[in-house]
Amino acid sequence: MTAFAPVQPATRRDLTALFAPSSIAIVGASNDPGKYGNWLAVRALRDQDTRPAYLINKTRSTVLDRPASPSLTALDRPVDLAVIAVPAAGFDEAIDDAIAARVKAIVAITAGLGESGQDALARQNAIVARLREAGIPMLGPNCLGVLDNTTGLDATVNEFRPGSVSIISQSGNVAIDLAEHFTDQGLGVARFASLGNAADLDVADLVDSCVDHDGTEAIAVYCEGFQDGRKFARAAARAADAGKPVVLLSVGRGAASTRGAASHTGSLVTSTVVLEAVCEATGTELVSSPFEMANLLQGLVRTRPPAGRRVAVLADGGGHASLASDSLEDVNLAVEEFSGDLATTLAAELPETASVSNPIDLAGGGEQDITSFVRVAEHLIDSPETDAVLMTGYFGGYGDYDPAMAVGEVQAGRDLGALVAQSGASFIAQTMFPDSAPAQALRDSGVAVYRNVEHASWVLSRLTQRAQVTSHPLPELPEPAQPLTETGYWIARRALAAAGVPFVPAAEVATAEDLDREVAQLRYPLVLKALGDEHKSDKGGVILNIADRAALDAAWHDLQARLAPPTCSIEEMADLSAAVELIIGVRRDPTFGPIVLVGIGGVYTELLKDTRCALGPVTAAQARTLLLSLRGSALLTGFRGKAPVDIDAAAELVATVSAYAAAHPEIGEIECNPIAVTPTGAIALDARIILPPSTS
């Protein structure tokens, strides 16, 4: 049985001095306005009244008309945070000086280290070893610094509007781009940390720190790679369980990552699939652009996730009402017709021309009485028939249409925001006028506001999905078992059978004499498989429905003549008349560990690509959920009069394979395809285990 543990705080490093230092020193402070050392010094001195700032320059006694010291150790007072912006040639000396001065944290702006080749990487690793021995955390090197708007720390080179979202980014430019999108959405930054080379502190360390930070409501992560995927998973799951969602933007998610994969499982489990599985397990939201990230974060920090899929559409115009309804249904949300009682209640607030069945079209009600938006919204929020409200269309533009309405429209925005805040409702808005004063009143009151209805609908859909899972226990990896050192069909078959995977009776044969001896133990009809080629069925290497000894001899001689396989497998033929064929596999990701795959299998695996993945190992209950989430799951539950198959048996088989793979970290890929699942059980008809070249 797979063991699961609640998300435990990993061994976390104290990063107080990184985000809330009592003093700061700029090592490499400069008078040259073209250098980072100048920009950082200017910003540090700007906050000197609240946080002492010291300038370090080996050759100048003054910088920016302020006294400068030749080294940290030459100062007569302690330094919490040292920001190092010296050329790469002087970086070791600056680090040794910081260690000797007993600084509490380091931000390394310096480039030209681990990103510059193997020799520089070895040098960087040696520096990190010295820092860890001294107990000093380092951000970077090759980074853009750190900022904490809640403590007033500004040790970076760009402006970040204050807010409640923390940004952890491997790319400084992406972080700046993201901050611009935040501004467009009315969001701001609590913390910013530039990972750079992430030689010491990694994304998981910083996520963990943000979970413990009162000023952070959500965490935006841009990462180009994870040193320890399981460590990140633990931190992200902890963040989700603490109500501080992580939104992840990553690169390298294309199909190129699976080149050289040796099995169907390997080719189907792309880097994107791996990230999707990890994100699903940890409650992390995966996005594809800074724009998507900002859109989703606005919803996450301003909108309570809906308890269900039923959305009420509130519009002032039939066109927007219809567009919003279609957009919601496109993302699997429901715009259900209201009951007669609710429709009657709404009609009492609106002109006779209004439509009140859902979607609601105020039909000019806004022009006649702008407060009708608030009254209708209140009825919708109070109704048990709705889980969320999407307001869409012209709100925000009435003041331009009639200046006399401007003040009332802004007040309506405030009143809507107050209503949502007081009720805790799931309420989201789209408007043609997102920069208007009424739209700003909505944002200031805590309502998420979007320009495009498809974006509002997409965010509402993501929030609805998020509400379905409230905790994120992660699978524990077992202690490694005795490793496999060689593979082959029969080695894989025996190993998996010993682990509890059921197979049809069979025997391995290399000669006609072997065939004579082994066939006596088997029942017809039989299958004869030529071994040594994973695509044996495509080459006529699998002969089915062998009814008697004469047919077996003919099949044997045919395979020897055409393919000359080193060995063959002779197996009893399973009755597939009532069976569904599945594929079950595990691919070991070098960063995140075992990733479990299930799907519709057999010869249609590559054609249909109907698969689902999860961070492994999985329990039988999780495996059952995966199986029932396949597009072809109706084949399992009974389709067109066929009896349902034994999903529980299939799920147990998935759990067994995943547990075996998790206990064997030397295995690169493992696959059982097909698995025949019948109304009475599940049985493996084929198996492959693949070791990476270095271990085979």
XYZ file of C-alpha atoms in Angstrom:
696
model
C 0.000 0.000 0.000
C 1.296 3.449 -0.857
C 2.021 5.622 2.171
C 0.849 9.219 2.212
C 1.848 11.933 4.625
C 0.316 15.309 5.355
C 2.348 18.179 3.996
C 5.043 18.730 6.599
C 7.158 21.859 6.728
C 10.446 20.920 5.121
C 13.629 21.847 6.945
C 13.349 25.532 6.244
C 16.111 28.081 6.321
C 15.775 31.314 8.233
C 15.540 34.034 5.575
C 14.721 36.924 7.912
C 17.977 38.668 7.033
C 17.236 38.318 3.327
C 13.814 39.983 3.411
C 13.916 42.054 6.625
C 17.560 42.905 7.348
C 18.377 45.394 10.092
C 21.221 46.735 7.927
C 22.469 46.383 4.361
C 25.822 46.731 2.597
C 26.397 47.206 -1.141
C 29.656 45.480 -2.042
C 30.899 47.029 -5.276
C 29.116 50.354 -4.741
C 29.980 52.662 -7.612
C 29.777 56.251 -8.832
C 29.255 54.980 -12.385
C 25.532 55.272 -13.263
C 25.964 52.454 -15.805
C 26.735 49.852 -13.138
C 24.514 47.767 -10.889
C 26.642 48.842 -7.934
C 25.496 52.416 -8.528
C 21.800 51.636 -8.920
C 21.760 49.437 -5.820
C 23.656 51.985 -3.742
C 21.281 54.783 -4.717
C 18.284 52.710 -3.624
C 19.926 51.554 -0.397
C 20.822 55.127 0.573
C 17.272 56.260 -0.175
C 16.068 54.116 2.754
C 18.970 54.962 5.060
C 16.725 56.567 7.676
C 14.970 53.264 8.369
C 17.744 50.781 7.512
C 21.458 51.659 7.802
C 23.226 51.251 4.456
C 26.984 50.809 4.038
C 28.920 51.250 0.816
C 31.870 48.943 0.106
C 34.501 49.823 -2.506
C 38.061 48.507 -2.449
C 39.658 51.580 -4.038
C 37.473 54.598 -3.156
C 36.974 56.176 0.244
C 33.785 57.895 -0.904
C 30.977 56.782 -3.224
C 28.008 59.003 -4.105
C 29.485 61.582 -1.737
C 29.136 59.159 1.141
C 31.911 57.415 3.110
C 32.867 54.007 1.703
C 34.714 51.153 3.369
C 37.270 48.903 1.612
C 35.655 45.725 2.982
C 32.904 44.380 5.171
C 35.396 43.325 7.807
C 36.726 46.893 7.947
C 33.332 48.149 9.159
C 32.975 48.723 12.885
C 29.407 47.428 12.956
C 27.612 44.232 11.916
C 25.802 43.786 8.575
C 22.707 41.629 8.097
C 22.493 41.602 4.291
C 25.401 41.943 1.873
C 24.495 42.666 -1.757
C 27.512 41.768 -3.891
C 27.854 43.464 -7.281
C 31.530 43.038 -8.108
C 33.078 41.558 -11.281
C 33.331 37.767 -11.340
C 37.094 37.887 -10.820
C 36.603 39.449 -7.377
C 33.623 37.395 -6.281
C 35.514 34.791 -4.195
C 37.292 37.520 -2.277
C 33.983 39.296 -1.608
C 32.396 36.051 -0.390
C 35.309 35.284 1.942
C 35.075 38.827 3.308
C 31.337 38.361 3.929
C 31.945 35.078 5.749
C 34.639 36.666 7.885
C 32.327 39.591 8.686
C 29.603 37.136 9.719
C 26.897 38.625 7.545
C 23.556 36.841 7.858
C 22.524 36.682 4.180
C 23.946 37.435 0.729
C 22.412 38.596 -2.536
C 24.831 37.890 -5.388
C 24.241 40.151 -8.388
C 27.575 39.101 -9.921
C 27.355 37.198 -13.219
C 29.918 34.978 -14.951
C 29.808 32.040 -12.561
C 27.718 28.851 -12.864
C 26.153 29.968 -16.146
C 29.566 30.348 -17.818
C 30.867 26.810 -18.201
C 32.073 23.844 -16.182
C 35.069 25.531 -14.566
C 32.955 28.459 -13.429
C 30.282 26.066 -12.206
C 32.825 24.166 -10.117
C 33.963 27.470 -8.654
C 30.373 28.420 -7.867
C 29.769 25.071 -6.162
C 32.865 25.528 -4.008
C 31.610 28.969 -2.933
C 28.220 27.531 -1.995
C 29.910 24.827 0.081
C 31.795 27.505 2.063
C 28.626 29.520 2.594
C 26.624 26.513 3.777
C 29.360 25.585 6.202
C 29.142 29.135 7.555
C 25.330 28.992 7.652
C 24.860 31.977 5.309
C 22.056 31.743 2.699
C 22.773 33.222 -0.733
C 20.337 34.391 -3.412
C 21.807 34.145 -6.916
C 24.415 34.641 -8.262
C 23.575 36.273 -11.608
C 20.339 37.706 -10.224
C 18.511 41.050 -10.068
C 18.233 41.197 -6.310
C 15.506 41.109 -3.696
C 12.666 43.353 -2.562
C 10.143 43.260 0.259
C 7.529 45.990 0.164
C 6.247 44.969 3.595
C 9.590 45.692 5.260
C 10.730 48.496 2.983
C 13.677 46.513 1.615
C 14.689 47.576 -1.909
C 17.782 45.694 -3.027
C 16.973 45.437 -6.703
C 17.051 47.735 -9.733
C 13.397 48.063 -10.780
C 10.213 49.456 -9.291
C 7.551 47.040 -8.062
C 4.186 48.443 -7.032
C 3.273 47.285 -3.490
C 0.650 44.591 -3.169
C -0.005 41.089 -1.895
C 1.529 38.765 -4.529
C 5.114 37.588 -4.145
C 7.189 36.974 -7.282
C 9.931 34.348 -7.397
C 11.578 34.408 -10.796
C 14.605 32.872 -12.450
C 14.472 35.643 -15.040
C 14.613 39.271 -14.022
C 13.025 40.409 -17.275
C 10.084 38.026 -16.891
C 9.522 39.354 -13.377
C 9.477 42.918 -14.681
C 7.081 41.906 -17.460
C 4.848 40.202 -14.925
C 4.857 43.246 -12.644
C 3.649 45.358 -15.573
C 0.740 42.967 -16.106
C 0.040 43.177 -12.368
C -0.269 46.942 -12.670
C -2.770 46.526 -15.513
C -4.822 44.238 -13.250
C -4.558 46.509 -10.211
C -2.287 44.034 -8.425
C 1.003 44.665 -6.656
C 4.038 42.898 -5.251
C 4.668 41.885 -1.647
C 8.082 40.363 -2.290
C 10.342 39.860 -5.270
C 13.252 37.434 -5.269
C 15.405 36.862 -8.344
C 16.688 33.279 -8.409
C 19.413 33.763 -11.016
C 21.556 30.622 -10.968
C 19.814 29.404 -7.774
C 23.165 28.054 -6.621
C 22.134 27.981 -2.965
C 18.578 29.152 -2.290
C 16.153 27.532 -4.713
C 12.541 28.138 -5.595
C 11.281 25.793 -2.850
C 13.211 27.691 -0.147
C 11.634 30.946 -1.276
C 8.122 29.504 -1.611
C 8.396 28.168 1.933
C 9.501 31.584 3.161
C 6.530 33.253 1.450
C 4.114 30.779 3.044
C 5.298 32.065 6.434
C 5.059 35.714 5.309
C 1.929 37.521 6.507
C 2.027 39.992 3.615
C 1.855 37.316 0.898
C -1.553 36.144 -0.356
C -0.373 34.289 -3.483
C 2.953 33.315 -5.029
C 3.937 33.780 -8.675
C 6.800 31.533 -9.805
C 8.737 31.651 -13.064
C 11.220 28.796 -13.133
C 13.368 27.329 -15.890
C 14.232 24.166 -13.956
C 13.998 22.546 -10.539
C 17.024 21.165 -8.722
C 14.851 19.096 -6.394
C 11.354 18.570 -7.747
C 10.025 16.771 -4.682
C 11.233 19.612 -2.465
C 9.329 22.067 -4.655
C 6.253 19.823 -4.539
C 6.320 19.809 -0.734
C 6.634 23.587 -0.569
C 3.908 24.198 -3.173
C 1.484 21.800 -1.479
C 2.164 23.475 1.843
C 1.406 26.840 0.246
C -1.875 25.559 -1.202
C -2.936 24.094 2.122
C -2.124 27.424 3.792
C -4.426 29.244 1.351
C -1.546 30.852 -0.551
C -1.772 29.415 -4.056
C 1.319 29.045 -6.204
C 0.920 29.995 -9.871
C 3.697 28.499 -11.994
C 5.017 29.629 -15.362
C 7.707 27.322 -16.692
C 9.580 26.694 -19.924
C 10.917 23.596 -21.659
C 7.478 21.992 -21.715
C 7.548 20.847 -25.339
C 7.721 17.431 -26.942
C 11.480 17.746 -27.465
C 11.916 16.694 -23.840
C 10.851 13.129 -24.679
C 13.175 12.512 -27.614
C 14.811 9.161 -27.151
C 12.014 7.743 -25.010
C 11.988 3.986 -25.453
C 8.357 3.127 -24.709
C 4.845 4.408 -25.318
C 4.857 5.604 -21.700
C 8.102 7.510 -22.247
C 6.843 9.260 -25.356
C 3.484 10.145 -23.793
C 4.894 11.542 -20.529
C 6.260 14.852 -21.819
C 7.666 17.612 -19.606
C 4.309 19.351 -19.830
C 2.556 16.199 -18.640
C 5.011 15.914 -15.741
C 4.374 19.501 -14.659
C 0.622 19.035 -14.988
C 0.788 15.950 -12.766
C 2.900 17.746 -10.167
C 0.645 20.795 -10.220
C -2.473 18.675 -9.796
C -0.929 16.863 -6.838
C 0.201 20.056 -5.110
C -2.612 22.485 -5.885
C -0.297 24.572 -8.064
C -1.832 26.516 -10.952
C 0.107 26.042 -14.209
C -0.111 28.852 -16.792
C 1.485 29.522 -20.172
C 2.254 33.255 -20.161
C 2.756 36.263 -17.854
C -0.607 37.577 -19.076
C -2.396 34.369 -18.034
C -0.561 34.428 -14.732
C -1.698 37.967 -13.908
C -5.279 37.199 -14.980
C -5.463 34.149 -12.754
C -3.751 35.795 -9.798
C -6.287 38.613 -9.834
C -9.051 36.056 -9.456
C -7.180 34.055 -6.839
C -6.606 37.004 -4.511
C -9.984 38.692 -5.063
C -12.565 35.951 -5.652
C -13.772 33.169 -3.397
C -13.708 29.897 -5.325
C -17.261 28.805 -6.228
C -18.700 25.797 -4.443
C -20.190 24.500 -7.705
C -20.535 25.033 -11.449
C -23.787 27.075 -11.589
C -23.137 30.650 -12.725
C -25.635 33.511 -12.914
C -24.927 35.957 -15.738
C -25.820 39.596 -15.049
C -25.665 41.773 -18.177
C -27.153 44.966 -19.560
C -27.500 43.891 -23.165
C -28.544 40.703 -24.898
C -25.311 40.400 -26.857
C -23.088 40.389 -23.791
C -25.498 38.061 -22.004
C -25.218 35.523 -24.820
C -21.459 35.902 -25.236
C -20.893 35.381 -21.527
C -23.157 32.322 -21.437
C -21.355 30.702 -24.355
C -17.979 31.520 -22.844
C -18.911 29.950 -19.517
C -20.256 26.798 -21.120
C -17.071 26.530 -23.212
C -15.125 26.068 -19.957
C -17.607 23.542 -18.536
C -19.550 25.911 -16.300
C -23.353 25.860 -16.258
C -25.767 28.729 -16.969
C -28.932 27.079 -15.731
C -32.435 28.511 -16.055
C -33.728 30.053 -12.838
C -36.778 28.775 -11.003
C -40.038 30.664 -11.366
C -39.730 32.078 -7.845
C -36.269 33.550 -8.463
C -37.286 34.900 -11.874
C -40.325 36.590 -10.312
C -38.170 38.182 -7.611
C -35.739 39.531 -10.206
C -38.500 40.795 -12.472
C -39.812 42.983 -9.654
C -36.524 44.935 -9.731
C -36.339 45.494 -13.496
C -38.185 46.913 -16.506
C -40.762 44.677 -18.161
C -38.434 44.240 -21.130
C -35.738 42.627 -18.990
C -34.895 38.933 -19.316
C -34.669 37.208 -15.950
C -34.345 33.506 -16.767
C -30.479 33.361 -16.800
C -28.700 34.958 -18.448
C -30.150 38.179 -17.109
C -30.457 41.099 -19.527
C -31.335 44.309 -17.684
C -32.531 45.678 -21.045
C -31.826 49.297 -20.192
C -32.380 48.894 -16.476
C -28.946 50.317 -15.802
C -29.737 53.614 -17.506
C -33.041 53.935 -15.626
C -31.605 53.013 -12.228
C -27.928 52.176 -11.804
C -28.634 50.694 -8.358
C -30.524 47.863 -10.075
C -27.149 46.158 -10.572
C -26.679 46.016 -6.806
C -30.211 44.852 -6.013
C -30.181 42.114 -8.651
C -26.703 40.991 -7.584
C -27.900 40.717 -3.985
C -30.799 38.459 -4.976
C -28.452 36.281 -7.043
C -25.912 36.010 -4.245
C -28.598 35.100 -1.702
C -30.192 32.465 -3.947
C -29.368 28.769 -3.383
C -29.693 28.338 -7.161
C -26.331 29.987 -7.918
C -22.719 29.233 -7.037
C -21.186 32.307 -8.679
C -22.141 35.529 -10.451
C -20.518 36.935 -13.596
C -21.408 40.563 -14.276
C -20.679 41.508 -17.866
C -21.040 44.275 -20.411
C -21.612 47.999 -20.076
C -21.061 48.657 -16.357
C -18.437 51.392 -16.088
C -19.629 53.267 -19.156
C -22.856 54.856 -17.953
C -21.088 57.935 -16.649
C -19.724 58.631 -20.113
C -23.155 58.024 -21.595
C -24.754 60.380 -19.105
C -22.401 62.461 -16.872
C -25.200 62.824 -14.338
C -24.870 59.095 -13.636
C -21.117 59.135 -13.003
C -21.228 59.579 -9.228
C -23.992 57.008 -8.803
C -22.157 54.483 -10.954
C -18.990 54.763 -8.886
C -21.084 54.338 -5.756
C -22.726 51.268 -7.311
C -19.248 49.824 -7.838
C -18.432 50.403 -4.182
C -21.761 48.951 -3.078
C -21.248 45.850 -5.214
C -17.802 45.403 -3.691
C -19.175 45.805 -0.175
C -21.948 43.313 -0.913
C -19.451 40.752 -2.189
C -17.101 41.297 0.756
C -19.891 41.008 3.315
C -21.455 37.909 1.760
C -18.232 36.145 0.783
C -19.810 35.487 -2.607
C -18.071 34.236 -5.743
C -18.461 37.335 -7.904
C -16.407 38.345 -10.939
C -16.834 41.200 -13.397
C -16.133 41.883 -17.058
C -16.539 45.349 -18.458
C -16.003 47.144 -21.727
C -14.529 49.978 -19.646
C -11.894 48.396 -17.360
C -10.080 51.703 -16.803
C -13.203 53.600 -15.723
C -13.751 54.967 -12.232
C -16.619 52.494 -11.516
C -14.382 49.569 -12.569
C -11.669 50.905 -10.292
C -14.204 51.162 -7.489
C -14.947 47.470 -7.986
C -11.223 46.591 -7.841
C -10.638 48.790 -4.815
C -13.481 46.937 -3.122
C -11.854 43.577 -3.852
C -13.694 42.454 -7.011
C -11.730 40.900 -9.901
C -12.394 42.907 -13.089
C -11.544 41.810 -16.648
C -11.712 43.407 -20.078
C -12.568 40.195 -21.947
C -15.367 37.870 -20.939
C -13.454 34.767 -22.045
C -10.718 35.652 -19.562
C -13.236 36.139 -16.753
C -14.872 32.802 -17.609
C -11.531 30.993 -17.753
C -10.538 32.341 -14.340
C -13.902 31.374 -12.859
C -13.468 27.876 -14.272
C -10.003 27.535 -12.733
C -11.324 28.730 -9.391
C -14.193 26.238 -9.570
C -11.777 23.374 -10.234
C -9.572 24.550 -7.396
C -12.446 24.474 -4.921
C -12.914 20.726 -5.447
C -9.682 19.827 -3.602
C -8.954 21.235 -0.167
C -5.828 19.320 0.906
C -2.802 18.003 -0.911
C -1.150 14.980 0.729
C 1.932 13.910 -1.180
C 3.127 10.334 -1.767
C 6.175 9.174 0.106
C 8.943 7.483 -1.834
C 9.826 4.096 -0.311
C 13.316 2.934 0.538
C 14.990 1.626 -2.639
C 14.723 -2.119 -3.191
C 17.487 -4.370 -4.543
C 18.078 -2.840 -7.984
C 17.507 -4.556 -11.299
C 20.647 -4.789 -13.374
C 19.274 -6.219 -16.621
C 15.997 -6.234 -18.502
C 14.015 -8.154 -21.046
C 10.435 -9.274 -21.410
C 10.727 -12.262 -19.116
C 12.872 -10.467 -16.536
C 10.214 -7.730 -16.398
C 7.412 -10.277 -16.276
C 8.928 -12.229 -13.395
C 9.781 -9.085 -11.422
C 6.317 -7.613 -11.764
C 4.605 -10.928 -11.084
C 6.588 -11.203 -7.843
C 5.363 -7.701 -6.937
C 1.739 -8.794 -7.396
C 0.942 -8.059 -11.035
C -1.172 -10.916 -12.478
C -0.174 -12.376 -15.866
C -1.614 -15.137 -18.029
C 0.202 -18.489 -17.734
C 3.200 -18.516 -20.085
C 6.703 -19.815 -20.705
C 9.850 -18.554 -22.403
C 11.195 -20.800 -25.144
C 14.301 -20.555 -27.281
C 14.264 -23.908 -29.116
C 11.779 -26.420 -30.477
C 12.711 -28.673 -27.557
C 11.747 -25.889 -25.115
C 8.466 -25.548 -26.953
C 7.734 -29.273 -26.657
C 8.407 -29.233 -22.941
C 6.533 -26.066 -21.966
C 3.405 -26.322 -24.122
C 2.243 -29.354 -22.154
C 1.621 -27.046 -19.176
C -0.585 -24.620 -21.115
C -4.134 -24.569 -22.467
C -5.186 -23.679 -25.989
C -5.827 -21.245 -27.573
C -2.284 -19.833 -27.332
C -0.346 -16.751 -28.345
C 3.216 -16.901 -29.674
C 5.320 -13.735 -29.287
C 8.692 -13.057 -30.866
C 10.777 -11.290 -28.202
C 13.329 -8.537 -28.678
C 11.169 -5.876 -30.371
C 8.683 -3.641 -28.558
C 6.714 -3.139 -31.798
C 6.512 -6.867 -32.448
C 2.797 -6.736 -33.284
C 3.474 -4.256 -36.123
C 5.941 -6.708 -37.678
C 3.823 -9.796 -37.410
C 5.719 -10.946 -34.342
C 2.578 -11.791 -32.373
C 0.485 -14.717 -33.602
C -2.905 -15.078 -31.945
C -5.597 -17.753 -31.691
C -3.311 -20.768 -32.027
C -5.895 -23.526 -31.647
C -3.837 -26.749 -31.599
C -0.363 -28.262 -31.853
C -0.278 -28.245 -35.637
C -1.068 -24.536 -35.707
C 1.569 -23.929 -33.016
C 4.279 -25.706 -35.027
C 3.339 -23.705 -38.109
C 3.470 -20.439 -36.161
C 6.842 -21.344 -34.652
C 8.455 -22.074 -37.995
C 6.928 -18.918 -39.496
C 8.435 -16.672 -36.804
C 11.830 -18.348 -37.060
C 11.873 -17.916 -40.813
C 10.743 -14.272 -40.881
C 12.174 -12.730 -37.702
C 14.623 -15.241 -36.181
C 13.912 -13.961 -32.641
C 16.394 -14.902 -29.904
C 13.531 -16.270 -27.797
C 9.771 -16.465 -27.883
C 7.030 -16.346 -25.290
C 4.260 -18.909 -25.510
C 1.189 -17.775 -23.540
C -2.368 -18.748 -22.914
C -4.663 -16.420 -24.831
C -6.889 -14.253 -22.653
C -10.561 -14.001 -23.522
C -10.914 -10.361 -24.612
C -14.518 -10.547 -25.766
C -15.698 -8.546 -22.748
C -12.391 -6.800 -22.006
C -11.153 -3.212 -22.253
C -7.445 -2.836 -23.007
C -5.503 -0.308 -20.940
C -1.933 0.917 -20.776
C -0.273 1.322 -17.389
C 3.159 2.853 -17.122
C 5.594 4.813 -15.011
C 8.312 7.148 -16.209
C 10.944 8.353 -13.776
C 11.415 12.064 -14.211
C 14.942 13.092 -13.194
C 13.579 15.979 -11.133
C 10.189 14.886 -9.797
C 10.609 11.112 -9.621
C 7.995 8.547 -10.720
C 5.145 9.790 -12.906
C 2.315 7.276 -13.300
C 0.372 6.963 -16.570
C -2.915 5.211 -17.320
C -4.825 5.222 -20.584
C -6.721 3.381 -23.246
C -4.164 0.835 -24.416
C -3.330 -1.897 -26.850
C -2.628 -1.069 -30.487
C -4.565 2.226 -30.163
C -2.293 3.769 -27.515
C -0.389 6.086 -29.850
C -3.430 6.827 -32.002
C -5.863 7.820 -29.259
C -3.418 9.231 -26.695
C -6.215 9.048 -24.146
C -4.067 9.108 -21.019
C -3.887 10.628 -17.543
C -0.857 11.069 -15.308
C -0.154 11.567 -11.621
C 2.809 12.086 -9.328
C 3.686 8.624 -8.077
C 3.369 6.346 -6.365
C -0.432 6.365 -6.325
C -2.979 4.580 -4.185
C -5.677 2.385 -5.673
C -8.203 5.132 -4.904
C -6.158 7.677 -6.849
C -5.708 5.219 -9.687
C -9.463 4.696 -9.850
C -9.984 8.459 -10.139
C -7.423 8.604 -12.953
C -9.122 5.777 -14.839
C -12.554 7.359 -14.535
C -11.183 10.697 -15.803
C -10.153 9.220 -19.173
C -12.131 10.401 -22.184
C -12.914 6.764 -22.883
C -13.972 5.967 -19.322
C -17.445 4.994 -20.578
C -15.788 1.857 -21.947
C -14.992 0.926 -18.347
C -18.368 1.689 -16.820
C -20.463 0.010 -19.512
C -21.005 1.266 -23.042
C -23.848 0.355 -25.416
C -25.057 -2.535 -23.368
C -21.663 -4.013 -22.468
C -21.126 -5.024 -18.865
C -18.929 -2.701 -16.783
C -15.423 -3.983 -16.142
C -13.699 -4.404 -12.777
C -12.281 -0.915 -12.327
C -11.142 -1.696 -8.781
C -8.985 -4.573 -10.029
C -7.457 -2.302 -12.663
C -6.815 0.375 -10.031
C -5.078 -2.125 -7.738
C -2.883 -3.169 -10.640
C -1.959 0.484 -11.314
C -1.086 0.991 -7.649
C 1.056 -2.175 -7.640
C 3.037 -1.123 -10.719
C 3.520 2.398 -9.388
C 4.735 1.134 -6.010
C 7.203 -1.203 -7.703
C 8.549 1.611 -9.885
C 8.874 3.932 -6.893
C 10.944 1.308 -5.055
C 13.283 0.967 -8.053
C 14.812 4.377 -8.819
C 17.153 2.698 -11.285
C 14.202 2.095 -13.649
C 13.741 4.752 -16.321
C 10.469 3.480 -17.796
C 8.092 0.655 -16.973
C 5.047 -0.324 -18.993
C 2.303 -2.925 -19.060
C 0.473 -2.651 -22.377
C -2.058 -3.987 -22.792
C -3.788 -4.681 -19.528
C -6.991 -6.631 -20.157
C -9.739 -5.525 -17.775
C -12.858 -7.703 -17.736
C -15.990 -7.744 -15.581
C -14.202 -10.180 -13.245
C -10.651 -8.844 -12.987
C -7.551 -7.372 -14.630
C -4.536 -9.141 -16.074
C -1.330 -7.994 -17.787
C -0.689 -9.265 -21.309
C 2.696 -7.612 -21.859
C 5.403 -5.863 -19.849
C 8.552 -3.800 -20.401
C 11.140 -2.389 -18.021
C 13.754 0.011 -19.361
C 16.953 0.950 -17.561
C 18.882 4.064 -18.528
C 22.047 3.199 -20.488
C 24.295 3.893 -17.519
C 22.631 1.212 -15.377
C 21.790 -1.467 -17.935
